[in-house]
CSV table of C-alpha atoms in Angstrom, one decimal:
chain,number,residue,atom,x,y,z
Y,1,MET,CA,25.9,-10.5,-21.5
Y,2,SER,CA,23.5,-12.3,-19.2
Y,3,ARG,CA,24.1,-9.6,-16.5
Y,4,PHE,CA,23.1,-6.9,-19.0
Y,5,PHE,CA,19.9,-8.8,-20.0
Y,6,SER,CA,18.7,-9.4,-16.5
Y,7,ILE,CA,15.0,-9.1,-15.7
Y,8,SER,CA,15.5,-5.7,-14.1
Y,9,ARG,CA,17.4,-4.3,-17.0
Y,10,LEU,CA,14.9,-5.6,-19.5
Y,11,ILE,CA,12.1,-4.0,-17.6
Y,12,PHE,CA,14.0,-0.7,-17.4
Y,13,ILE,CA,14.7,-0.8,-21.2
Y,14,GLY,CA,11.0,-1.4,-21.7
Y,15,ALA,CA,10.2,1.6,-19.5
Y,16,LEU,CA,12.7,3.7,-21.4
Y,17,ILE,CA,11.2,2.8,-24.8
Y,18,VAL,CA,7.7,3.6,-23.5
Y,19,ALA,CA,8.9,7.0,-22.1
Y,20,ALA,CA,10.6,7.8,-25.4
Y,21,GLY,CA,7.4,6.9,-27.3
Y,22,LEU,CA,5.3,9.2,-25.0
Y,23,LEU,CA,7.8,12.0,-25.5
Y,24,LEU,CA,7.8,11.8,-29.3
Y,25,MET,CA,4.3,10.8,-30.2
Y,26,PRO,CA,1.7,13.5,-30.9
Y,27,PRO,CA,-0.8,14.0,-28.0
Y,28,PRO,CA,-4.1,12.0,-28.4
Y,29,VAL,CA,-7.5,13.6,-28.1
Y,30,GLY,CA,-7.9,15.1,-24.6
Y,31,ALA,CA,-4.2,15.2,-23.8
Y,32,THR,CA,-1.8,18.1,-24.1
Y,33,PRO,CA,2.0,18.2,-24.8
Y,34,VAL,CA,2.6,18.9,-21.1
Y,35,ILE,CA,0.7,15.8,-20.1
Y,36,MET,CA,2.7,13.7,-22.6
Y,37,ARG,CA,6.0,15.0,-21.3
Y,38,ALA,CA,4.9,14.4,-17.7
Y,39,ALA,CA,3.8,10.9,-18.5
Y,40,ALA,CA,7.2,10.2,-20.1
Y,41,ILE,CA,9.1,11.4,-17.1
Y,42,ILE,CA,6.9,9.5,-14.7
Y,43,VAL,CA,7.3,6.2,-16.6
Y,44,LEU,CA,11.0,6.8,-16.6
Y,45,ALA,CA,11.1,7.5,-12.9
Y,46,ILE,CA,9.0,4.5,-12.1
Y,47,GLY,CA,11.3,2.3,-14.3
Y,48,LEU,CA,14.4,3.6,-12.5
Y,49,TRP,CA,12.9,3.1,-9.0
Y,50,SER,CA,11.3,-0.2,-9.5
Y,51,THR,CA,14.4,-1.8,-11.2
Y,52,ALA,CA,17.2,-0.1,-9.2
Y,53,VAL,CA,19.5,-0.1,-12.3
Y,54,ILE,CA,21.0,3.0,-10.6
Y,55,PRO,CA,20.8,4.1,-6.9
Y,56,PRO,CA,17.3,5.4,-6.0
Y,57,TYR,CA,18.5,8.9,-5.1
Y,58,LEU,CA,20.2,9.2,-8.4
Y,59,GLY,CA,17.0,8.1,-10.1
Y,60,ALA,CA,15.2,10.9,-8.2
Y,61,LEU,CA,17.8,13.4,-9.4
Y,62,VAL,CA,17.1,12.3,-13.0
Y,63,PHE,CA,13.4,12.8,-12.4
Y,64,LEU,CA,13.9,16.3,-10.9
Y,65,PHE,CA,16.2,17.3,-13.7
Y,66,ALA,CA,14.0,16.0,-16.5
Y,67,ALA,CA,10.9,17.6,-15.0
Y,68,MET,CA,12.5,21.0,-14.9
Y,69,VAL,CA,14.2,20.8,-18.3
Y,70,LEU,CA,10.9,19.7,-20.0
Y,71,GLY,CA,8.9,22.2,-18.1
Y,72,VAL,CA,6.1,19.8,-17.0
Y,73,ALA,CA,5.4,21.8,-13.8
Y,74,PRO,CA,6.7,24.8,-11.9
Y,75,ALA,CA,9.7,24.5,-9.6
Y,76,SER,CA,7.3,24.8,-6.6
Y,77,ALA,CA,5.7,21.5,-7.6
Y,78,VAL,CA,8.8,19.7,-8.9
Y,79,PHE,CA,10.8,20.4,-5.7
Y,80,SER,CA,7.8,20.3,-3.3
Y,81,GLY,CA,9.4,17.3,-1.6
Y,82,PHE,CA,12.2,19.5,-0.2
Y,83,HIS,CA,9.8,21.6,1.8
Y,84,ALA,CA,7.4,18.8,2.6
Y,85,GLY,CA,7.1,17.7,6.2
Y,86,ALA,CA,8.1,14.1,5.4
Y,87,MET,CA,11.5,15.3,4.4
Y,88,TRP,CA,12.1,16.8,7.9
Y,89,LEU,CA,10.5,13.8,9.5
Y,90,VAL,CA,13.2,11.7,7.9
Y,91,PHE,CA,15.9,14.1,8.9
Y,92,GLY,CA,14.6,14.0,12.5
Y,93,GLY,CA,14.4,10.2,12.3
Y,94,LEU,CA,18.0,9.9,11.1
Y,95,VAL,CA,19.3,12.0,14.0
Y,96,ILE,CA,17.1,10.3,16.6
Y,97,GLY,CA,18.0,6.9,15.3
Y,98,LEU,CA,21.7,7.7,15.6
Y,99,ALA,CA,21.2,9.0,19.2
Y,100,VAL,CA,19.3,5.8,20.1
Y,101,GLN,CA,22.2,3.8,18.8
Y,102,ARG,CA,25.0,5.9,20.4
Y,103,THR,CA,23.4,5.9,23.8
Y,104,GLY,CA,22.5,2.2,23.8
Y,105,LEU,CA,18.8,2.8,24.2
Y,106,ASP,CA,18.1,0.7,21.2
Y,107,MET,CA,19.6,-2.4,22.8
Y,108,ARG,CA,17.7,-1.8,26.0
Y,109,LEU,CA,14.4,-1.7,24.0
Y,110,VAL,CA,15.5,-4.8,22.1
Y,111,ARG,CA,16.2,-6.7,25.3
Y,112,THR,CA,12.7,-5.8,26.5
Y,113,ILE,CA,11.1,-7.1,23.3
Y,114,LEU,CA,13.1,-10.4,23.4
Y,115,ALA,CA,12.3,-10.9,27.0
Y,116,ARG,CA,8.6,-10.9,26.1
Y,117,ALA,CA,8.6,-12.7,22.7
Y,118,PRO,CA,9.6,-16.3,21.9
Y,119,GLY,CA,12.8,-16.8,20.1
Y,120,HIS,CA,11.2,-18.1,16.8
Y,121,TYR,CA,11.4,-15.6,13.9
Y,122,LEU,CA,7.7,-15.8,13.1
Y,123,SER,CA,6.7,-15.2,16.7
Y,124,ILE,CA,9.0,-12.2,16.9
Y,125,LEU,CA,7.3,-10.8,13.7
Y,126,TYR,CA,3.9,-11.2,15.3
Y,127,GLY,CA,5.1,-9.4,18.4
Y,128,ILE,CA,6.4,-6.6,16.3
Y,129,ALA,CA,3.2,-6.4,14.4
Y,130,ILE,CA,1.1,-6.0,17.5
Y,131,ILE,CA,3.3,-3.3,18.9
Y,132,ALA,CA,3.4,-1.6,15.5
Y,133,VAL,CA,-0.4,-1.5,15.0
Y,134,ALA,CA,-0.9,-0.3,18.5
Y,135,LEU,CA,1.3,2.7,17.8
Y,136,ALA,CA,-1.0,3.6,14.8
Y,137,PHE,CA,-3.8,4.4,17.3
Y,138,VAL,CA,-1.7,7.0,19.1
Y,139,ILE,CA,0.8,8.4,16.6
Y,140,PRO,CA,-1.0,10.1,13.6
Y,141,SER,CA,1.8,9.8,11.1
Y,142,ALA,CA,2.9,6.6,9.4
Y,143,SER,CA,6.3,8.1,8.5
Y,144,GLY,CA,6.8,9.2,12.1
Y,145,ARG,CA,6.0,5.7,13.4
Y,146,VAL,CA,8.3,4.1,10.8
Y,147,ALA,CA,11.1,6.5,11.8
Y,148,MET,CA,10.6,5.4,15.4
Y,149,MET,CA,10.4,1.6,14.6
Y,150,VAL,CA,13.2,1.2,12.0
Y,151,PRO,CA,16.2,2.0,14.3
Y,152,ILE,CA,14.8,-0.4,16.9
Y,153,MET,CA,14.3,-3.1,14.3
Y,154,VAL,CA,17.9,-2.6,13.1
Y,155,ALA,CA,19.2,-3.1,16.6
Y,156,LEU,CA,16.9,-6.1,17.1
Y,157,ALA,CA,18.3,-7.6,13.8
Y,158,HIS,CA,21.9,-7.0,15.1
Y,159,ARG,CA,21.0,-8.6,18.4
Y,160,LEU,CA,19.7,-11.7,16.6
Y,161,GLY,CA,22.8,-12.0,14.5
Y,162,PHE,CA,21.4,-10.7,11.2
Y,163,ASP,CA,23.9,-8.7,9.1
Y,164,PRO,CA,22.6,-5.6,7.2
Y,165,GLY,CA,21.2,-6.7,3.9
Y,166,SER,CA,20.5,-10.3,5.0
Y,167,ARG,CA,17.1,-11.9,4.7
Y,168,GLY,CA,16.5,-11.9,8.4
Y,169,TYR,CA,17.5,-8.2,8.7
Y,170,THR,CA,15.3,-7.2,5.8
Y,171,GLY,CA,12.3,-9.1,7.2
Y,172,LEU,CA,12.5,-7.5,10.7
Y,173,VAL,CA,12.8,-3.9,9.3
Y,174,LEU,CA,9.9,-4.6,6.9
Y,175,GLY,CA,7.9,-6.2,9.7
Y,176,GLY,CA,8.1,-3.0,11.8
Y,177,ALA,CA,7.5,-0.7,8.9
Y,178,MET,CA,4.6,-2.5,7.2
Y,179,GLY,CA,3.1,-3.6,10.5
Y,180,THR,CA,2.6,0.1,11.6
Y,181,MET,CA,1.6,1.4,8.1
Y,182,ASN,CA,-0.6,-1.2,6.4
Y,183,PRO,CA,-3.2,-1.9,9.0
Y,184,ALA,CA,-3.3,1.9,9.8
Y,185,PHE,CA,-5.0,2.5,6.4
Y,186,ALA,CA,-8.1,1.2,8.2
Y,187,ILE,CA,-7.8,3.8,11.1
Y,188,LEU,CA,-9.0,7.2,9.9
Y,189,PRO,CA,-6.4,9.7,11.3
Y,190,ALA,CA,-3.4,7.3,11.2
Y,191,ASN,CA,-2.1,7.7,7.6
Y,192,VAL,CA,-1.9,10.6,5.2
Y,193,PRO,CA,-4.0,9.0,2.4
Y,194,ASN,CA,-6.8,8.5,4.9
Y,195,MET,CA,-6.8,12.2,5.8
Y,196,SER,CA,-6.4,13.2,2.1
Y,197,LEU,CA,-9.6,11.3,1.4
Y,198,TYR,CA,-11.3,12.9,4.5
Y,199,GLY,CA,-10.3,16.4,3.3
Y,200,ALA,CA,-11.2,15.9,-0.3
Y,201,ALA,CA,-14.6,14.3,0.5
Y,202,GLU,CA,-15.4,17.2,2.8
Y,203,SER,CA,-14.3,20.0,0.6
Y,204,ILE,CA,-15.5,18.7,-2.8
Y,205,LEU,CA,-18.6,16.7,-1.9
Y,206,GLY,CA,-19.5,18.1,1.5
Y,207,TYR,CA,-19.4,14.5,2.9
Y,208,HIS,CA,-18.0,13.9,6.4
Y,209,LEU,CA,-16.3,10.6,7.2
Y,210,THR,CA,-16.6,9.5,10.8
Y,211,PHE,CA,-14.0,7.5,12.8
Y,212,GLY,CA,-16.5,4.9,13.9
Y,213,ASP,CA,-18.0,4.2,10.5
Y,214,TYR,CA,-14.6,4.2,8.8
Y,215,ILE,CA,-13.0,1.7,11.3
Y,216,LEU,CA,-16.1,-0.5,11.4
Y,217,LEU,CA,-16.0,-1.0,7.7
Y,218,ASN,CA,-12.2,-1.3,7.1
Y,219,PHE,CA,-10.5,-2.6,10.2
Y,220,PRO,CA,-12.2,-6.0,10.8
Y,221,VAL,CA,-11.0,-7.4,7.5
Y,222,LEU,CA,-8.3,-5.1,6.0
Y,223,GLY,CA,-6.7,-4.0,9.3
Y,224,ILE,CA,-6.7,-7.3,11.2
Y,225,GLY,CA,-5.9,-9.1,7.9
Y,226,GLY,CA,-2.7,-7.0,7.6
Y,227,VAL,CA,-1.7,-7.9,11.2
Y,228,LEU,CA,-2.3,-11.6,10.5
Y,229,LEU,CA,-0.9,-11.9,7.0
Y,230,TYR,CA,2.0,-9.5,6.7
Y,231,PRO,CA,4.1,-11.5,9.3
Y,232,LEU,CA,3.3,-14.7,7.3
Y,233,VAL,CA,4.3,-13.1,4.0
Y,234,ILE,CA,7.5,-11.7,5.4
Y,235,TYR,CA,8.4,-14.9,7.1
Y,236,ALA,CA,7.9,-16.8,3.9
Y,237,LEU,CA,10.1,-14.4,2.0
Y,238,PHE,CA,12.8,-13.5,4.5
Y,239,GLY,CA,12.5,-15.9,7.5
Y,240,GLU,CA,15.7,-17.0,9.1
Y,241,ALA,CA,16.6,-18.7,12.3
Y,242,PRO,CA,18.2,-16.3,14.8
Y,243,LYS,CA,22.0,-16.8,14.8
Y,244,GLN,CA,22.3,-15.6,18.4
Y,245,GLY,CA,20.3,-16.6,21.4
Y,246,ASP,CA,18.1,-14.3,23.5
Y,247,HIS,CA,19.6,-15.5,26.7
Y,248,GLU,CA,19.0,-13.5,29.9
Y,249,GLU,CA,21.5,-11.0,30.9
Y,250,VAL,CA,21.6,-8.2,33.4
Y,251,PRO,CA,21.0,-4.9,31.6
Y,252,PRO,CA,23.5,-2.1,32.3
Y,253,ALA,CA,22.6,0.8,34.5
Y,254,TRP,CA,21.0,3.8,32.7
Y,255,SER,CA,23.5,6.4,31.6
Y,256,ALA,CA,22.7,10.2,31.9
Y,257,ALA,CA,22.7,10.5,28.1
Y,258,GLU,CA,20.3,7.5,27.8
Y,259,GLY,CA,18.0,9.0,30.4
Y,260,ARG,CA,17.9,12.4,28.6
Y,261,LEU,CA,17.1,10.7,25.3
Y,262,PHE,CA,14.4,8.7,26.8
Y,263,VAL,CA,12.8,11.9,28.2
Y,264,ILE,CA,13.1,13.5,24.8
Y,265,LEU,CA,11.4,10.5,23.1
Y,266,LEU,CA,8.6,10.5,25.7
Y,267,ALA,CA,8.0,14.2,25.1
Y,268,ALA,CA,8.0,13.6,21.3
Y,269,LEU,CA,5.5,10.7,21.7
Y,270,ALA,CA,3.2,12.9,23.8
Y,271,LEU,CA,3.3,15.7,21.3
Y,272,TRP,CA,2.6,13.2,18.4
Y,273,VAL,CA,-0.4,11.8,20.3
Y,274,THR,CA,-1.8,15.2,21.0
Y,275,ASP,CA,-1.1,17.0,17.7
Y,276,THR,CA,-4.8,17.8,17.2
Y,277,VAL,CA,-4.7,19.7,20.5
Y,278,HIS,CA,-1.6,21.8,20.1
Y,279,GLY,CA,-1.5,21.9,16.2
Y,280,VAL,CA,2.2,21.1,15.8
Y,281,ALA,CA,2.6,18.6,13.0
Y,282,PRO,CA,4.6,15.4,13.5
Y,283,PRO,CA,7.5,16.5,11.3
Y,284,TRP,CA,8.2,19.5,13.4
Y,285,VAL,CA,8.0,17.5,16.5
Y,286,ALA,CA,10.7,15.2,15.1
Y,287,LEU,CA,12.8,18.2,14.0
Y,288,GLY,CA,12.6,19.6,17.5
Y,289,ALA,CA,13.5,16.3,19.1
Y,290,ALA,CA,16.5,16.1,16.7
Y,291,LEU,CA,17.6,19.6,17.7
Y,292,LEU,CA,17.5,18.7,21.4
Y,293,CYS,CA,19.6,15.6,20.7
Y,294,LEU,CA,22.2,17.9,19.1
Y,295,MET,CA,22.0,20.7,21.6
Y,296,PRO,CA,25.1,21.2,23.8
Y,297,LYS,CA,24.7,20.0,27.4
Y,298,VAL,CA,21.1,19.0,26.8
Y,299,GLY,CA,21.7,16.5,24.0
Y,300,MET,CA,23.8,13.4,23.6
Y,301,LEU,CA,25.3,14.0,20.1
Y,302,PRO,CA,28.0,16.5,19.2
Y,303,ALA,CA,27.1,19.1,16.5
Y,304,LYS,CA,29.6,17.5,14.1
Y,305,THR,CA,27.2,14.6,13.9
Y,306,LEU,CA,25.4,16.4,11.1
Y,307,GLY,CA,28.5,15.9,9.0
Y,308,GLU,CA,28.3,12.1,9.5
Y,309,LEU,CA,24.7,11.7,8.3
Y,310,ASN,CA,24.1,10.3,4.8
Y,311,TYR,CA,21.8,12.8,3.2
Y,312,THR,CA,21.7,11.3,-0.3
Y,313,PRO,CA,18.7,9.0,0.3
Y,314,MET,CA,16.6,12.0,1.2
Y,315,PHE,CA,16.8,12.9,-2.5
Y,316,PHE,CA,14.8,9.7,-3.1
Y,317,LEU,CA,12.0,10.9,-0.9
Y,318,ALA,CA,12.0,14.3,-2.5
Y,319,GLY,CA,11.7,12.7,-5.9
Y,320,VAL,CA,8.8,10.5,-4.8
Y,321,ILE,CA,6.9,13.5,-3.4
Y,322,GLY,CA,7.7,15.6,-6.4
Y,323,LEU,CA,6.3,12.8,-8.7
Y,324,GLY,CA,2.9,13.0,-7.0
Y,325,ALA,CA,2.9,16.8,-7.3
Y,326,VAL,CA,3.9,16.7,-11.0
Y,327,ALA,CA,1.2,14.1,-11.8
Y,328,THR,CA,-1.5,16.2,-10.1
Y,329,HIS,CA,-0.3,19.5,-11.5
Y,330,SER,CA,0.1,18.3,-15.1
Y,331,GLY,CA,-3.3,16.7,-15.1
Y,332,ILE,CA,-2.1,13.2,-16.0
Y,333,GLY,CA,-3.9,11.6,-13.1
Y,334,ALA,CA,-7.2,13.2,-13.9
Y,335,LEU,CA,-6.8,12.3,-17.6
Y,336,ILE,CA,-6.2,8.7,-16.8
Y,337,ALA,CA,-9.3,8.6,-14.5
Y,338,ASP,CA,-11.5,10.4,-17.0
Y,339,SER,CA,-10.4,8.1,-19.8
Y,340,LEU,CA,-11.0,5.0,-17.8
Y,341,LEU,CA,-14.3,6.0,-16.3
Y,342,PRO,CA,-16.4,5.3,-19.4
Y,343,LEU,CA,-14.8,1.8,-19.6
Y,344,LEU,CA,-15.9,0.8,-16.1
Y,345,ASP,CA,-19.4,-0.1,-17.3
Y,346,LEU,CA,-21.0,0.5,-13.9
Y,347,SER,CA,-24.5,-0.7,-13.3
Y,348,PRO,CA,-26.8,-1.3,-10.3
Y,349,GLU,CA,-27.3,-4.8,-11.5
Y,350,THR,CA,-23.6,-5.8,-11.2
Y,351,PRO,CA,-22.3,-5.0,-7.7
Y,352,VAL,CA,-19.3,-7.4,-7.9
Y,353,ARG,CA,-18.2,-5.9,-11.2
Y,354,ASN,CA,-18.7,-2.4,-9.8
Y,355,PHE,CA,-16.4,-3.2,-6.9
Y,356,ILE,CA,-13.8,-4.7,-9.1
Y,357,ALA,CA,-14.0,-1.8,-11.6
Y,358,MET,CA,-13.8,0.9,-8.9
Y,359,THR,CA,-10.9,-0.6,-7.0
Y,360,GLY,CA,-9.1,-1.2,-10.3
Y,361,LEU,CA,-9.5,2.4,-11.3
Y,362,SER,CA,-8.2,3.5,-7.9
Y,363,SER,CA,-5.2,1.2,-8.2
Y,364,VAL,CA,-4.3,2.7,-11.6
Y,365,VAL,CA,-4.6,6.3,-10.3
Y,366,GLY,CA,-2.5,5.3,-7.2
Y,367,ILE,CA,0.3,4.0,-9.4
Y,368,ALA,CA,0.2,7.2,-11.6
Y,369,THR,CA,0.0,9.7,-8.8
Y,370,THR,CA,1.1,7.9,-5.5
Y,371,LEU,CA,-1.4,7.1,-2.7
Y,372,PRO,CA,-1.5,10.5,-0.9
Y,373,ALA,CA,-2.4,12.3,-4.1
Y,374,ALA,CA,-4.9,9.7,-5.4
Y,375,PRO,CA,-8.0,11.0,-3.5
Y,376,SER,CA,-7.7,14.4,-5.1
Y,377,VAL,CA,-8.2,12.6,-8.5
Y,378,MET,CA,-10.8,10.0,-7.4
Y,379,VAL,CA,-13.1,12.0,-5.1
Y,380,PRO,CA,-14.3,14.4,-7.9
Y,381,MET,CA,-15.6,11.4,-9.8
Y,382,ALA,CA,-17.4,9.9,-6.9
Y,383,GLU,CA,-20.8,11.3,-7.7
Y,384,ALA,CA,-20.7,10.1,-11.3
Y,385,MET,CA,-19.7,6.6,-10.2
Y,386,ALA,CA,-22.4,6.6,-7.5
Y,387,GLU,CA,-25.1,7.6,-10.0
Y,388,ALA,CA,-23.9,4.9,-12.5
Y,389,SER,CA,-23.6,2.1,-10.0
Y,390,GLY,CA,-26.5,3.0,-7.8
Y,391,TRP,CA,-24.2,3.0,-4.7
Y,392,SER,CA,-24.0,5.6,-2.0
Y,393,ILE,CA,-21.3,8.2,-2.0
Y,394,ARG,CA,-19.8,6.4,1.1
Y,395,GLY,CA,-19.6,3.1,-0.7
Y,396,VAL,CA,-17.8,4.6,-3.7
Y,397,LEU,CA,-15.3,6.5,-1.6
Y,398,MET,CA,-14.5,3.5,0.6
Y,399,THR,CA,-13.4,1.4,-2.4
Y,400,GLN,CA,-10.2,3.4,-2.4
Y,401,VAL,CA,-9.2,2.2,1.0
Y,402,ALA,CA,-9.1,-1.4,-0.2
Y,403,THR,CA,-6.5,-0.6,-2.9
Y,404,TRP,CA,-4.2,1.2,-0.5
Y,405,MET,CA,-3.7,-2.1,1.3
Y,406,VAL,CA,-2.4,-3.9,-1.8
Y,407,PHE,CA,-0.3,-1.3,-3.6
Y,408,PRO,CA,2.5,-2.8,-5.7
Y,409,PHE,CA,5.4,-0.3,-5.8
Y,410,PRO,CA,7.4,1.3,-3.0
Y,411,TYR,CA,7.4,4.8,-4.4
Y,412,GLN,CA,3.6,5.0,-4.0
Y,413,ALA,CA,3.8,5.3,-0.2
Y,414,PRO,CA,6.3,7.7,1.4
Y,415,PRO,CA,6.5,5.7,4.7
Y,416,VAL,CA,7.9,2.8,2.7
Y,417,VAL,CA,10.5,5.1,1.2
Y,418,VAL,CA,11.3,6.2,4.8
Y,419,ALA,CA,11.9,2.6,5.8
Y,420,ILE,CA,14.1,2.0,2.7
Y,421,VAL,CA,16.1,5.1,3.6
Y,422,LEU,CA,16.5,4.5,7.3
Y,423,GLY,CA,16.9,0.7,7.0
Y,424,ASP,CA,19.2,0.8,3.9
Y,425,LEU,CA,16.9,-1.8,2.3
Y,426,ARG,CA,17.2,-3.1,-1.3
Y,427,ILE,CA,14.3,-2.0,-3.4
Y,428,GLY,CA,14.1,-5.4,-5.1
Y,429,ALA,CA,13.4,-7.0,-1.7
Y,430,VAL,CA,10.7,-4.5,-0.8
Y,431,LEU,CA,9.1,-4.8,-4.3
Y,432,LYS,CA,9.0,-8.6,-3.9
Y,433,MET,CA,7.3,-8.3,-0.6
Y,434,LEU,CA,4.7,-5.8,-1.8
Y,435,LEU,CA,3.9,-7.8,-4.9
Y,436,THR,CA,3.5,-11.0,-2.9
Y,437,TYR,CA,1.2,-9.3,-0.4
Y,438,MET,CA,-0.8,-7.8,-3.2
Y,439,VAL,CA,-1.5,-11.2,-4.6
Y,440,VAL,CA,-2.5,-12.5,-1.2
Y,441,GLY,CA,-4.6,-9.5,-0.6
Y,442,LEU,CA,-6.4,-9.7,-3.9
Y,443,VAL,CA,-7.2,-13.4,-3.4
Y,444,LEU,CA,-8.1,-13.3,0.3
Y,445,LEU,CA,-8.7,-9.9,1.8
Y,446,LEU,CA,-10.6,-7.9,-0.9
Y,447,PRO,CA,-13.3,-10.6,-1.5
Y,448,LEU,CA,-13.8,-10.9,2.3
Y,449,HIS,CA,-13.8,-7.1,2.6
Y,450,TYR,CA,-16.5,-6.8,-0.1
Y,451,LEU,CA,-18.7,-9.4,1.6
Y,452,TRP,CA,-18.2,-7.6,5.0
Y,453,GLY,CA,-19.1,-4.2,3.3
Y,454,ARG,CA,-22.3,-5.7,1.9
Y,455,THR,CA,-23.2,-7.1,5.3
Y,456,LEU,CA,-23.0,-3.5,6.6
Y,457,GLY,CA,-25.0,-2.3,3.7
Y,458,VAL,CA,-22.2,-0.3,2.1
Y,459,PHE,CA,-21.3,-1.9,-1.2
Y,460,LEU,CA,-25.0,-2.0,-2.3
């Protein structure tokens, strides 16, 4: 009985009741039956994913099925995740990760990390964070960076004696994933939401964000704060003493397969760094690298390896991407924003309240639509918010970035989903980490970021 009435199950039952209510109640003024059905499905999906009462990929299949049966969006939107680049980035990451493991390249990289980092768990986390954020300046895809980091973190956890699913294992994987994603929200071309904001601001408002202004405003507090605080949060939640020493040992000689894989990874890294020159997106670089790993004589994996991969978690990613598309297509995100805008009570006389209200609205929209989709809802309202608050368009647009740093749910950010899939993490552990960091960020980072923005003349 106590098992049934656990916190997760009670939350899910609450979400199920809310979803049923949205499905059955008549649409309020300004809403349509399609919006009500879409809202019901989204609440149900969020309830399934945040509580893990069933496996995440099964929850995604429930969402896809319900979205099609209730006709909330066309199949092209509901199943958009299956032809999204992130799906193939995960596939490439799965193949590359297996190749790294089979050749032993992961352990060679782990030995390199351990040779340069002290043996204390927190020190290792900070070493990982520095490497991870450095990658954000050269690889313009958080999902790609996560796909590269997670297999190495898995090998590092094994090297330190942490079993899969243990606290120490979870912390190392999350350290690599969040270390390369969270601070990168403050680096303009590094994450998808950043570029969504850039594109929406340019196409809708004719406003051009610049790399220098963007990083000057966001990186000193939000970016550096992520590098400093995420290891502390992860250590507090998952820290464990390594069970195996990092004693010196002579590394084995490079094998031919290991050398070929290293060349493939260097080529992939070079293509990721120069994607603005050649125009090939990171997912297709990852897919090409995976094909080379599987190619006879050139690669290091037999073709039958494809039959050994676990494809079911990819349904989770497809569901997450589909949720954002459904929310945008059905109009639920725009309806939420338009409904809340009159309640913000923006005024030139209350800059602190303006900041709180704008970031709060952006957070709600991000929960309803996911982070990559949120700018398409928020940017069209920027002029109205700027006029009401007396702020510049730049100041209004930049309030969104602060909320990306402290999002509460894993499904909001596809790179987090990639880490869950590749690292086989428990959603409950990831949710605990995100909620803890959100509290820390709201208390420490956002007030400091607001003060830094006012110093620069932005939030005025």
